[in-house]
CSV table of C-alpha atoms in Angstrom, one decimal:
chain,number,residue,atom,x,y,z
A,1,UNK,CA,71.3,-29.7,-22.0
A,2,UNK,CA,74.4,-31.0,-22.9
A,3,UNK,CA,76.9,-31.3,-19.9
A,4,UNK,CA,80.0,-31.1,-21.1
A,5,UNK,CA,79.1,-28.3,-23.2
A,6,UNK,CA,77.9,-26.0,-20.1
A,7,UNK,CA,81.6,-26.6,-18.4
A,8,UNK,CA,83.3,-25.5,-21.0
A,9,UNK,CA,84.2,-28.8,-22.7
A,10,UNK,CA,84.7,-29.2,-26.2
A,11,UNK,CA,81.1,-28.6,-27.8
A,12,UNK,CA,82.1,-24.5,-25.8
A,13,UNK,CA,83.5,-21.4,-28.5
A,14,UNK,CA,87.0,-20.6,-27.4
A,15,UNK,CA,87.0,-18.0,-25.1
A,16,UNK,CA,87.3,-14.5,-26.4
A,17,UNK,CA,86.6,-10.7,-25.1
A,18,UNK,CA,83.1,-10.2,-25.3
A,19,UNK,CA,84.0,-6.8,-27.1
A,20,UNK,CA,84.9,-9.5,-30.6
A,21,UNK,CA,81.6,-10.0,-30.7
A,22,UNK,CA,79.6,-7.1,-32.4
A,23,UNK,CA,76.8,-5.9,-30.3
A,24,UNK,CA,73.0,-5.4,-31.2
A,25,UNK,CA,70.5,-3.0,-30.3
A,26,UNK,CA,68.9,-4.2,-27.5
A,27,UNK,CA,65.2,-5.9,-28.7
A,28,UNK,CA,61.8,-3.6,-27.8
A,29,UNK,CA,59.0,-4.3,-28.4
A,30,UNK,CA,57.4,-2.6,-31.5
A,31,UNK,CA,55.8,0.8,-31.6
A,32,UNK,CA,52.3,0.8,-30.4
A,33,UNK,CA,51.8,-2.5,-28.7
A,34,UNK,CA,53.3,-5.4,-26.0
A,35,UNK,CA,55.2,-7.2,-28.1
A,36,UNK,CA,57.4,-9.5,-27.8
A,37,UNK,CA,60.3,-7.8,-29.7
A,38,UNK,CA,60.3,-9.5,-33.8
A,39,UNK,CA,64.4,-10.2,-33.1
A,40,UNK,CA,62.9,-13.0,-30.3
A,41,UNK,CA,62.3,-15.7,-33.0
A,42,UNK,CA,65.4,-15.1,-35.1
A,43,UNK,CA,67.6,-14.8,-32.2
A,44,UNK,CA,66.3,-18.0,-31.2
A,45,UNK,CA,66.8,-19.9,-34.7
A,46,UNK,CA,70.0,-18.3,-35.5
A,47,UNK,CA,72.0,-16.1,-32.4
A,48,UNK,CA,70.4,-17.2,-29.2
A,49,UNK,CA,73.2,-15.7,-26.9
A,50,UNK,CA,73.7,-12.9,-28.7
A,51,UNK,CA,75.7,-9.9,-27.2
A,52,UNK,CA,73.2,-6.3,-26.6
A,53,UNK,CA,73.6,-3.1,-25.8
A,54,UNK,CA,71.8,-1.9,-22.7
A,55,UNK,CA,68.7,0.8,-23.8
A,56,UNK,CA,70.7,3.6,-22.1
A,57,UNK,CA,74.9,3.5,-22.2
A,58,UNK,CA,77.4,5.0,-19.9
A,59,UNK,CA,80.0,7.2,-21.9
A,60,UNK,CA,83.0,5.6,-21.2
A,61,UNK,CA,81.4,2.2,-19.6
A,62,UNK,CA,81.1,-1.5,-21.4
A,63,UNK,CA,77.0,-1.7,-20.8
A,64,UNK,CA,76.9,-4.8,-23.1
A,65,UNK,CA,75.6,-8.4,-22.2
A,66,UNK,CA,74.8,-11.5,-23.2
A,67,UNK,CA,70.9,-12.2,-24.1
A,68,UNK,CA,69.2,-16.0,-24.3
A,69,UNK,CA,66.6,-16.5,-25.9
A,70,UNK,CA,66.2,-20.6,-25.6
A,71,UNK,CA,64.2,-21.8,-23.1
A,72,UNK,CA,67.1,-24.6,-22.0
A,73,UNK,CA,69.4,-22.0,-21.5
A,74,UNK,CA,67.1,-19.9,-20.0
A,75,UNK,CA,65.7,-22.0,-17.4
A,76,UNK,CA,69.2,-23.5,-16.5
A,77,UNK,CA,70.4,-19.9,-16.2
A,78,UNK,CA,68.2,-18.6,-13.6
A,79,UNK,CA,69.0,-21.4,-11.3
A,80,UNK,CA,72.7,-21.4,-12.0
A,81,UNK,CA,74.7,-21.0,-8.6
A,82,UNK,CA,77.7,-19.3,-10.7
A,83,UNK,CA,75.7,-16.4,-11.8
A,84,UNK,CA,74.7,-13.8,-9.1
A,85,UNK,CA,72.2,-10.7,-9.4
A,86,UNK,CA,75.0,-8.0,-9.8
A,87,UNK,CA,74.4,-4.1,-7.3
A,88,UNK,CA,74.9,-0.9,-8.3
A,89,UNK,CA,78.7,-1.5,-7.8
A,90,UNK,CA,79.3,-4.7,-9.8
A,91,UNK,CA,77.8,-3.5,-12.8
A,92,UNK,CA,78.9,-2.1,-15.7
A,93,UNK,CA,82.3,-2.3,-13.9
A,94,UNK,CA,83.8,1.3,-13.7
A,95,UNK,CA,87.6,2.6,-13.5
A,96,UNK,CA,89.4,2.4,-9.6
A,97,UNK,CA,89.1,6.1,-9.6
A,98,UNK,CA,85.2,6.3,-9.8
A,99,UNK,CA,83.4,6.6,-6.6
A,100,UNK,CA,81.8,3.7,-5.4
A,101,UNK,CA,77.8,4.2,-4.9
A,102,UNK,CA,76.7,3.0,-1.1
A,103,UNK,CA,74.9,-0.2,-1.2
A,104,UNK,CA,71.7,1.3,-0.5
A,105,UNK,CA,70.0,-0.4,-3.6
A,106,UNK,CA,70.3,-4.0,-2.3
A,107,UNK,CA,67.1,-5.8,-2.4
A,108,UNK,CA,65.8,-9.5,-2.0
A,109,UNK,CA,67.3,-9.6,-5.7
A,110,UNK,CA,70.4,-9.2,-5.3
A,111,UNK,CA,70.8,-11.0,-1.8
A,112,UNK,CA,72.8,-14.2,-1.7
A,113,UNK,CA,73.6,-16.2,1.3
A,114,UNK,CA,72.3,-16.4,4.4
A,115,UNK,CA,71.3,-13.1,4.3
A,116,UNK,CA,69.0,-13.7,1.5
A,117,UNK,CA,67.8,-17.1,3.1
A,118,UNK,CA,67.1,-15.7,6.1
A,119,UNK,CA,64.8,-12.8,4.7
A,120,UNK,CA,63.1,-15.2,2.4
A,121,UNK,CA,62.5,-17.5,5.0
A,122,UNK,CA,60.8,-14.3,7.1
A,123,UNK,CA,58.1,-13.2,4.4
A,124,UNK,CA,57.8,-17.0,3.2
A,125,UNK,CA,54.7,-17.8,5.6
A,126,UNK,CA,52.9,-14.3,4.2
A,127,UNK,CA,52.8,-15.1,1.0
A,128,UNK,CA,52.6,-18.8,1.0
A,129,UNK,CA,49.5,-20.4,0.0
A,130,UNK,CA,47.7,-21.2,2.7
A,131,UNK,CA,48.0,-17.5,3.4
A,132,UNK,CA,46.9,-16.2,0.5
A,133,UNK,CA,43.6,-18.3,0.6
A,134,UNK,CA,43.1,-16.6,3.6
A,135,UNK,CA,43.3,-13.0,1.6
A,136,UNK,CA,40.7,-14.6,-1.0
A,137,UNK,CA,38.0,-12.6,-0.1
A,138,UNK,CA,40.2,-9.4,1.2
A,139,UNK,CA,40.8,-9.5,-2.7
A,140,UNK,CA,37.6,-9.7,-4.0
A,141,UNK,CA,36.8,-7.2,-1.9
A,142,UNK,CA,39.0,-4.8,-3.1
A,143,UNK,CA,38.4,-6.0,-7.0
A,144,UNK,CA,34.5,-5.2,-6.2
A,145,UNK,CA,35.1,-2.1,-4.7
A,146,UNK,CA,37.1,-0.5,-7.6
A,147,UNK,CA,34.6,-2.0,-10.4
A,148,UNK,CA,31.9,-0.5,-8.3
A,149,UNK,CA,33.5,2.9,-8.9
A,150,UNK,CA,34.3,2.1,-12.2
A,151,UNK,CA,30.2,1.2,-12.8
A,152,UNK,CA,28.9,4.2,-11.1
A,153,UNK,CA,31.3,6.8,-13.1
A,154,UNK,CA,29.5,5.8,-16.0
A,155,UNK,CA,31.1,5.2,-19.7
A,156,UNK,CA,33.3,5.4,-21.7
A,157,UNK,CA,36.1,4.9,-18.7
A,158,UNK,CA,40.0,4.4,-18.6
A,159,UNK,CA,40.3,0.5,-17.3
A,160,UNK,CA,43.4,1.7,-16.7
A,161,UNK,CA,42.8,4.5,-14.4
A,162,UNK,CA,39.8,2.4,-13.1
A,163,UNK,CA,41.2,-1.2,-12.3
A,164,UNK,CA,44.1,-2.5,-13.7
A,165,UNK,CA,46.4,0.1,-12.1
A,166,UNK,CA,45.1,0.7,-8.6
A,167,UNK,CA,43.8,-3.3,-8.0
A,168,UNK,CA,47.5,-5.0,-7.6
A,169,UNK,CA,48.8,-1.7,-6.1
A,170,UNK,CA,45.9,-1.8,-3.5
A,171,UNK,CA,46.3,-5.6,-2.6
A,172,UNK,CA,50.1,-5.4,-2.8
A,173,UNK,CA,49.7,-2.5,0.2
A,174,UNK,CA,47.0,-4.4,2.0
A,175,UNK,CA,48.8,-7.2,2.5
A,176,UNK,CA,51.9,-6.1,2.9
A,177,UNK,CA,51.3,-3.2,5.5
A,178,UNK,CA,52.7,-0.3,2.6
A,179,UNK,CA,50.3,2.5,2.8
A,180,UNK,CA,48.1,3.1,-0.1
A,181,UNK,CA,48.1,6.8,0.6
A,182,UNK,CA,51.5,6.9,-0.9
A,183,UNK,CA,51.3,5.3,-4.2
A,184,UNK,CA,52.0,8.4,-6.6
A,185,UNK,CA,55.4,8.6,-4.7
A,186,UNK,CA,56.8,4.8,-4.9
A,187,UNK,CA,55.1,4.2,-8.3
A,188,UNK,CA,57.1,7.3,-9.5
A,189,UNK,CA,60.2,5.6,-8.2
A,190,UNK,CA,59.1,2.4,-9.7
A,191,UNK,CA,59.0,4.2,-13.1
A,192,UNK,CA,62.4,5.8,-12.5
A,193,UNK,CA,64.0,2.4,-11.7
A,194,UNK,CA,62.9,0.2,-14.4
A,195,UNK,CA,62.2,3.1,-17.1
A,196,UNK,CA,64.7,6.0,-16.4
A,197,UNK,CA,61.3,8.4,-16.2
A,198,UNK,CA,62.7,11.6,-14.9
A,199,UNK,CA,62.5,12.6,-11.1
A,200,UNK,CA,61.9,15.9,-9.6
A,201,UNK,CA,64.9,17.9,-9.5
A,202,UNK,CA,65.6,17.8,-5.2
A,203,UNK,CA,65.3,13.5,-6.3
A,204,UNK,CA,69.0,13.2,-7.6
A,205,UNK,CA,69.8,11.0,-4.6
A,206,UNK,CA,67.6,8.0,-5.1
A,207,UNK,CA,68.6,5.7,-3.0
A,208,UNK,CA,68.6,7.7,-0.4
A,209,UNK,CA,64.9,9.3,-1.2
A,210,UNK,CA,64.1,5.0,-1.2
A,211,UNK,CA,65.5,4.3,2.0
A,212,UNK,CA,63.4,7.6,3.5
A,213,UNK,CA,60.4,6.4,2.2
A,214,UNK,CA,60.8,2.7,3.2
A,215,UNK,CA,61.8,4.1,6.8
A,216,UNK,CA,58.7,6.1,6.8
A,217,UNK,CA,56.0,2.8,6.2
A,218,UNK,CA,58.3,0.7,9.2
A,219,UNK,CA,58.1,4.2,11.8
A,220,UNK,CA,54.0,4.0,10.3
A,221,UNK,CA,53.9,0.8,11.1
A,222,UNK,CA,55.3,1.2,14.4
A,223,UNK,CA,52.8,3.7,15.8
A,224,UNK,CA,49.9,1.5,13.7
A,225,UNK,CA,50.7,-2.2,13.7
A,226,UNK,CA,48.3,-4.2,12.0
A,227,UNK,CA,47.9,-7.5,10.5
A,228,UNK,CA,50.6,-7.3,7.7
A,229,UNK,CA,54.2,-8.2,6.2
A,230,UNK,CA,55.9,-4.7,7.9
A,231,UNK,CA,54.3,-5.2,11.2
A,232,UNK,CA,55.6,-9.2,11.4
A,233,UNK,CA,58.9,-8.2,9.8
A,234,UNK,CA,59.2,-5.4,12.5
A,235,UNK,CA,58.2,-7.8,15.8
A,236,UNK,CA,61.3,-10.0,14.1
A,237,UNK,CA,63.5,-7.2,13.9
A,238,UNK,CA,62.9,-6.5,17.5
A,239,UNK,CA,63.1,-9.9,18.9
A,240,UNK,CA,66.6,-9.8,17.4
A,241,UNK,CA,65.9,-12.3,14.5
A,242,UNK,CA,66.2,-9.7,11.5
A,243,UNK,CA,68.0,-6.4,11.5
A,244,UNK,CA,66.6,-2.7,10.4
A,245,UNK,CA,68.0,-2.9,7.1
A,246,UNK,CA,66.4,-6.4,6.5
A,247,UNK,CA,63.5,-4.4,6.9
A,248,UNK,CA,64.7,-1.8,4.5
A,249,UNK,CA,65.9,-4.1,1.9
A,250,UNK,CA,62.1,-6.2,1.9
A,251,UNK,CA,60.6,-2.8,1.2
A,252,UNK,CA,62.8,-1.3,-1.3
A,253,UNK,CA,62.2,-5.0,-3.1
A,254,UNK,CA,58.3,-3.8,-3.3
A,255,UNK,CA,59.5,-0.5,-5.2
A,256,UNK,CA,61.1,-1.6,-7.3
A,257,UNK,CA,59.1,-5.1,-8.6
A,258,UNK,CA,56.2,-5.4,-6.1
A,259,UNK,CA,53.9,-2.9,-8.1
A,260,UNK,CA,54.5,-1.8,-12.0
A,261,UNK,CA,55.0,-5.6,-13.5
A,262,UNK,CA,51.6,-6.7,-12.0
A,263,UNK,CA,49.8,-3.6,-13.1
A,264,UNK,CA,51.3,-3.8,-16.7
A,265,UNK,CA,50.9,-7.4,-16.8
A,266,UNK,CA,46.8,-7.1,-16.1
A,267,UNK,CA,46.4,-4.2,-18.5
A,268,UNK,CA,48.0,-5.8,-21.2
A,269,UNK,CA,45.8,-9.0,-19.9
A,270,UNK,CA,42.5,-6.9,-19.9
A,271,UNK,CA,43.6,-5.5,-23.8
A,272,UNK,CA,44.4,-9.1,-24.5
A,273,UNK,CA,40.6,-10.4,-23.6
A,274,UNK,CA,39.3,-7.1,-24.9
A,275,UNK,CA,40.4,-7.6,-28.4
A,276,UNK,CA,39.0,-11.8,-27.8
A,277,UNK,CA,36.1,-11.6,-27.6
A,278,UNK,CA,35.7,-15.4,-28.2
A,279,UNK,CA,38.0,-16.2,-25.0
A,280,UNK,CA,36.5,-13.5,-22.3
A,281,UNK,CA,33.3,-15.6,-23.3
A,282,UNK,CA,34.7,-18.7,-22.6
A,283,UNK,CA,36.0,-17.7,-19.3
A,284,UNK,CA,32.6,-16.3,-18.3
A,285,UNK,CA,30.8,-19.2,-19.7
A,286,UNK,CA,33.5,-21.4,-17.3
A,287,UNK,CA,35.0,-19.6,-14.4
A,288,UNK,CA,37.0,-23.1,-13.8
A,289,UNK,CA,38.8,-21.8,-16.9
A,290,UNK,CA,40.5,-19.3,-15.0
A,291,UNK,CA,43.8,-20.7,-13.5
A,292,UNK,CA,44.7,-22.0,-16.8
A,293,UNK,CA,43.9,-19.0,-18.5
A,294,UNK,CA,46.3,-16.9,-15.9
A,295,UNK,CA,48.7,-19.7,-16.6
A,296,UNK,CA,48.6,-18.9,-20.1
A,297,UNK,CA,48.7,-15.9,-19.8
A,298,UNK,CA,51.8,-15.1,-18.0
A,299,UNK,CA,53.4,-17.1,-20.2
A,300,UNK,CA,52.0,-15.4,-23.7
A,301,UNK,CA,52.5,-11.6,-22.1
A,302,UNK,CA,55.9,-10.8,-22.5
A,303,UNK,CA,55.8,-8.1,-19.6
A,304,UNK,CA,59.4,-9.3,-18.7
A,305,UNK,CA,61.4,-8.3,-21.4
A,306,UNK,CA,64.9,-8.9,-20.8
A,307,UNK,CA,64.6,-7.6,-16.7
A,308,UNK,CA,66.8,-10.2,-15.4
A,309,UNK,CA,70.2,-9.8,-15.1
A,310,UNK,CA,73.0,-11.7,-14.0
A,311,UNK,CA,76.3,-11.5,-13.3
A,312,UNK,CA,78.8,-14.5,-14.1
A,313,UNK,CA,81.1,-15.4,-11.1
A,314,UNK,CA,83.4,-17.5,-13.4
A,315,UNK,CA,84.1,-18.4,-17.1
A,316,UNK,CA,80.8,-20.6,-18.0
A,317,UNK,CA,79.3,-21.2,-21.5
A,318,UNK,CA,76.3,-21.0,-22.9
A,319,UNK,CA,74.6,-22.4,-26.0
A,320,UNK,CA,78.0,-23.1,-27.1
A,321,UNK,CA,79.2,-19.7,-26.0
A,322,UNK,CA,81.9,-19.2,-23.7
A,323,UNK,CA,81.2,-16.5,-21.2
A,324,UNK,CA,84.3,-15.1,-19.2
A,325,UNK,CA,83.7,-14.3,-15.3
A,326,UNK,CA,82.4,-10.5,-14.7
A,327,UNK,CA,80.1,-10.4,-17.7
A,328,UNK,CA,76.7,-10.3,-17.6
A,329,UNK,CA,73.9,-12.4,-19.0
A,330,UNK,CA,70.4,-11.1,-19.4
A,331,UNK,CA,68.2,-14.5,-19.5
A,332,UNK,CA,65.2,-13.6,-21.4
A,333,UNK,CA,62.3,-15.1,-20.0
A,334,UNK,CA,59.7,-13.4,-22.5
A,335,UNK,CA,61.6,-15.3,-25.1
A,336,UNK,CA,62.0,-18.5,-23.2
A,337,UNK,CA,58.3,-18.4,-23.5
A,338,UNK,CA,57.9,-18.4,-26.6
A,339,UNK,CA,60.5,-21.0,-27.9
A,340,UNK,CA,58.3,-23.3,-30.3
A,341,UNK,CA,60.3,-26.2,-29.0
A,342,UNK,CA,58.2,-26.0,-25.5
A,343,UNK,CA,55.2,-24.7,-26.9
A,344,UNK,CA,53.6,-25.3,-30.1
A,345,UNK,CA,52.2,-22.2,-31.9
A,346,UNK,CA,53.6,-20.4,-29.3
A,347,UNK,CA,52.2,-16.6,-30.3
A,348,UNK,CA,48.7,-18.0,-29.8
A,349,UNK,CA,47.1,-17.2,-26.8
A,350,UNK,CA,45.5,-21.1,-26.1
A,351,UNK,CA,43.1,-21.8,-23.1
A,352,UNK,CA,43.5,-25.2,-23.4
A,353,UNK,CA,47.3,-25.6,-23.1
A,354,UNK,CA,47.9,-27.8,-20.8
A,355,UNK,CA,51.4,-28.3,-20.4
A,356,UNK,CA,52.7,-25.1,-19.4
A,357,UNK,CA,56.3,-24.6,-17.8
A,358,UNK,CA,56.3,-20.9,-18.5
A,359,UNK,CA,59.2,-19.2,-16.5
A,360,UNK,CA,57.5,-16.1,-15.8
A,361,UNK,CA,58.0,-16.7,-12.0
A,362,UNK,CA,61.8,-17.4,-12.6
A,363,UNK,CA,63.1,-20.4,-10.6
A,364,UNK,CA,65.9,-21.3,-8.5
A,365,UNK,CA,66.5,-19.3,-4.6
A,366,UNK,CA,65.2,-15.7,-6.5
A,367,UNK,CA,61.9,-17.4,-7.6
A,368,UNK,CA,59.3,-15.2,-7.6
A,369,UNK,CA,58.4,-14.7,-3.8
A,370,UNK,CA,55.2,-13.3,-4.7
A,371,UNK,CA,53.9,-16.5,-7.1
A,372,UNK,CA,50.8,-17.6,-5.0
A,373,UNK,CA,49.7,-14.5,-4.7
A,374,UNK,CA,50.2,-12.9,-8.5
A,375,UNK,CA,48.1,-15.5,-9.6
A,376,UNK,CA,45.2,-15.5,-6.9
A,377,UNK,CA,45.0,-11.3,-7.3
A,378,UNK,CA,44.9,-11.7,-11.5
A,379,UNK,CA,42.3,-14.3,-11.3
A,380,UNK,CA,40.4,-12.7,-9.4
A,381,UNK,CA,40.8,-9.6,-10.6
A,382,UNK,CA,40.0,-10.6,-14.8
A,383,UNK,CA,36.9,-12.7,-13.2
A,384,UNK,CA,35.2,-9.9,-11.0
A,385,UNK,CA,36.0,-8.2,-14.5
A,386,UNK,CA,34.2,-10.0,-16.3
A,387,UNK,CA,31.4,-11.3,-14.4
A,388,UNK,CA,30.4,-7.2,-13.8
A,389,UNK,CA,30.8,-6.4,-17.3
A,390,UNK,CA,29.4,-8.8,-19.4
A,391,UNK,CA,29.5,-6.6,-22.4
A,392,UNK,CA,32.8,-5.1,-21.7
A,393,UNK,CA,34.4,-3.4,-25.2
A,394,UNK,CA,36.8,-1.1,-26.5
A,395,UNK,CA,35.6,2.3,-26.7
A,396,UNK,CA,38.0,3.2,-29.4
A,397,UNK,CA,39.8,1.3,-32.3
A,398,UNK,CA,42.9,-0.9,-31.0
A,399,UNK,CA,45.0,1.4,-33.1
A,400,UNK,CA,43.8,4.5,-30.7
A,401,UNK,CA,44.9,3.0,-27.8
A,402,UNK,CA,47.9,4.7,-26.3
A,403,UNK,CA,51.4,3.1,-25.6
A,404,UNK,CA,55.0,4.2,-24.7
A,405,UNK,CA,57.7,3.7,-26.4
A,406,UNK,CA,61.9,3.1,-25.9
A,407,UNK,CA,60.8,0.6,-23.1
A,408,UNK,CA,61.9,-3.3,-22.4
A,409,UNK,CA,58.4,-4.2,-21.6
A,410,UNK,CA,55.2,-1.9,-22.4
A,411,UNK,CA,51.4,-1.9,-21.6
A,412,UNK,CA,48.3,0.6,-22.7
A,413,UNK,CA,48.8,3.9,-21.2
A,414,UNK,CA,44.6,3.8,-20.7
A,415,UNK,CA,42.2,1.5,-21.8
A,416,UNK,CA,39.1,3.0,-23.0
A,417,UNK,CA,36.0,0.8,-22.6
A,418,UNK,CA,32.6,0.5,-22.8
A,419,UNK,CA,29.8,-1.8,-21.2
């Protein structure tokens, strides 16, 4: 990227309230399916930092940002030291008289510092991957178990129901010490926190129904230490090297991204072999194809639609946009993925692409903790699949499948199959 145009220099727009440029809808992804929204391409060719509206305004607050779509300015972005990831408090920005929400909603995503150093540097040796070879066959384990289920119930079956939700929720707990028992509750306030899905009434107080919860699995994990995240993240606490709300903030961070993006990313990965049959038969015919295929397939799923945002710390520009300090930018990685300038035909789902720089893991100090493991748990997962099922279909016409709707990323509501 051009230099001089990133500080401002002369290639930059002249600086101007964000509120003179008209804002768009924000791009969803279109009725019935994954997506990727249609606006990625032309935003791309013609706008690509464009401003948006957020899916759900504030009366009376500016909810707008900046969305990129090129991969440039996408990848530079999400290792940019001037942006942060902005708390409940920073943004939208609210009037002097509003109250100010406690910082109970901090996680490992908005940390900066040594604070977030510190944690990272904590969980790094769980999830690195020496350690996650080590949880190969805890995996498989789990994958097995579930298809086994899934086998003996008999068909038609919800994949859904049957796999692709409960097998990164279940490996997520094992290895992190989170108790499986209490999925239905943190998955509801998964939903809540990256869809808006309603709570129960007594559940105005979210953060603070979080912080219960997450205070709950480290007092469990006191009583029952085992050989997990919480239980190593506890002896550090004790031994003075991390505080409680270290503790806190690691578990709030598997709320609210630890659990939905994996399970939506293998259903729509599942729907995506389903409706290939030519490429699940490759990937039976050569398990070595996998890693590449899970390569290409985080970068072809676009199950992070415009999740990321950041918060500009000082006047930047942007793909020959200025950008004034306190606004925020939403780099859109799902579009970065497909910019035809990194990768030719990019809507096709190829096996055989070899270069592959997707972004899907983000980059920079907020990378994707969880990297090594994501794509050990999803190969896994699609090849137990598909060795158990070699005749896995849909059991009812792609344009039966169920899907919701109004959301920044999507995935089948149930999979009905067939073996």
């Amino acid at each position: 990227m051009n230099t001089e145009a990133r500080t401002g220099g002369p290639a930059a727009q002249e600086a101007e309230p964000a509120a003179a440029h008209p804002a768009r809808a924000f791009p969803l992804p279109p009725p019935g399916g994954m997506g990727p929204p249609a606006e990625y391409a032309e935003l791309q060719q013609g706008c690509p930092v464009a401003r948006v509206r957020a899916i759900h305004d504030v009366p009376g607050l500016d909810t707008t940002g900046w969305f990129v779509t090129r991969y440039d300015d996408v990848r530079d972005l999400l290792a940019d030291p001037r942006l942060i990831r902005p708390d409940v408090n920073d943004w939208p920005v609210t009037p002097d008289d509003w109250p100010r929400i406690e910082p109970d909603m901090v996680t490992l995503m908005e940390l900066e510092g040594e604070e977030h150093a510190a944690l990272r540097r904590a969980v790094a040796d769980a999830f690195s991957v020496r350690a996650v070879r080590g949880h190969a066959e805890r995996i498989r384990g789990i994958a097995d178990e579930l298809l086994d289920a899934l086998e003996e119930g008999g068909g038609p079956a919800d994949l859904v129901a049957g796999f692709t939700e409960p097998f990164p929720i279940r490996v997520m707990c094992e290895i992190t010490g989170i108790p499986y028992a209490g999925h239905e509750t943190f998955t509801r306030l998964s939903k809540h926190l990256l869809f808006s899905v309603d709570l129960d009434d007594d559940d105005d107080d979210i953060t603070q129904v979080m912080r219960d919860l997450v205070l709950e699995w480290i007092a469990l994990r006191r009583r029952e230490p085992g050989d997990d995240v919480l239980t190593d993240l506890i002896g550090r606490c004790d031994a003075g090297e991390l505080t409680e709300e270290d503790v806190v903030r690691f578990g709030r961070s598997m709320i609210i991204a630890g659990f939905l993006p994996s399970t939506m990313f293998l259903g729509n990965a599942a729907l995506a072999l389903l409706t290939r049959p030519d490429t699940a038969s490759a990937l039976r015919a050569d398990p070595g194809l996998m890693p590449g295929a899970v390569e290409e397939l985080l970068r072809h799923l676009p199950v992070l639609n415009g999740n990321v945002l950041q918060l500009a710390t000082e006047d930047i520009e942007v793909g020959g946009q200025a950008i004034r300090a306190g606004e925020l930018v939403i780099p859109v990685i799902a579009a970065a993925n497909r910019d035809p300038s990194v990768f030719p035909d990019p809507g096709r789902l190829d096996l055989s692409r070899i270069d592959n720089p997707h972004l899907a893991f983000g980059r920079g100090t907020h990378n994707c903790l969880g990297a090594h493991l994501t794509r050990t748990k999803f190969a896994i997962g699609l090849g137990r699949l598909l060795e158990r099922f070699p005749e896995l279909r849909l059991a009812v016409g792609e344009d039966e499948i169920p899907w919701p709707s109004g959301r920044k990323f999507s995935s089948p509501l149930a999979l009905p199959v067939r073996w």
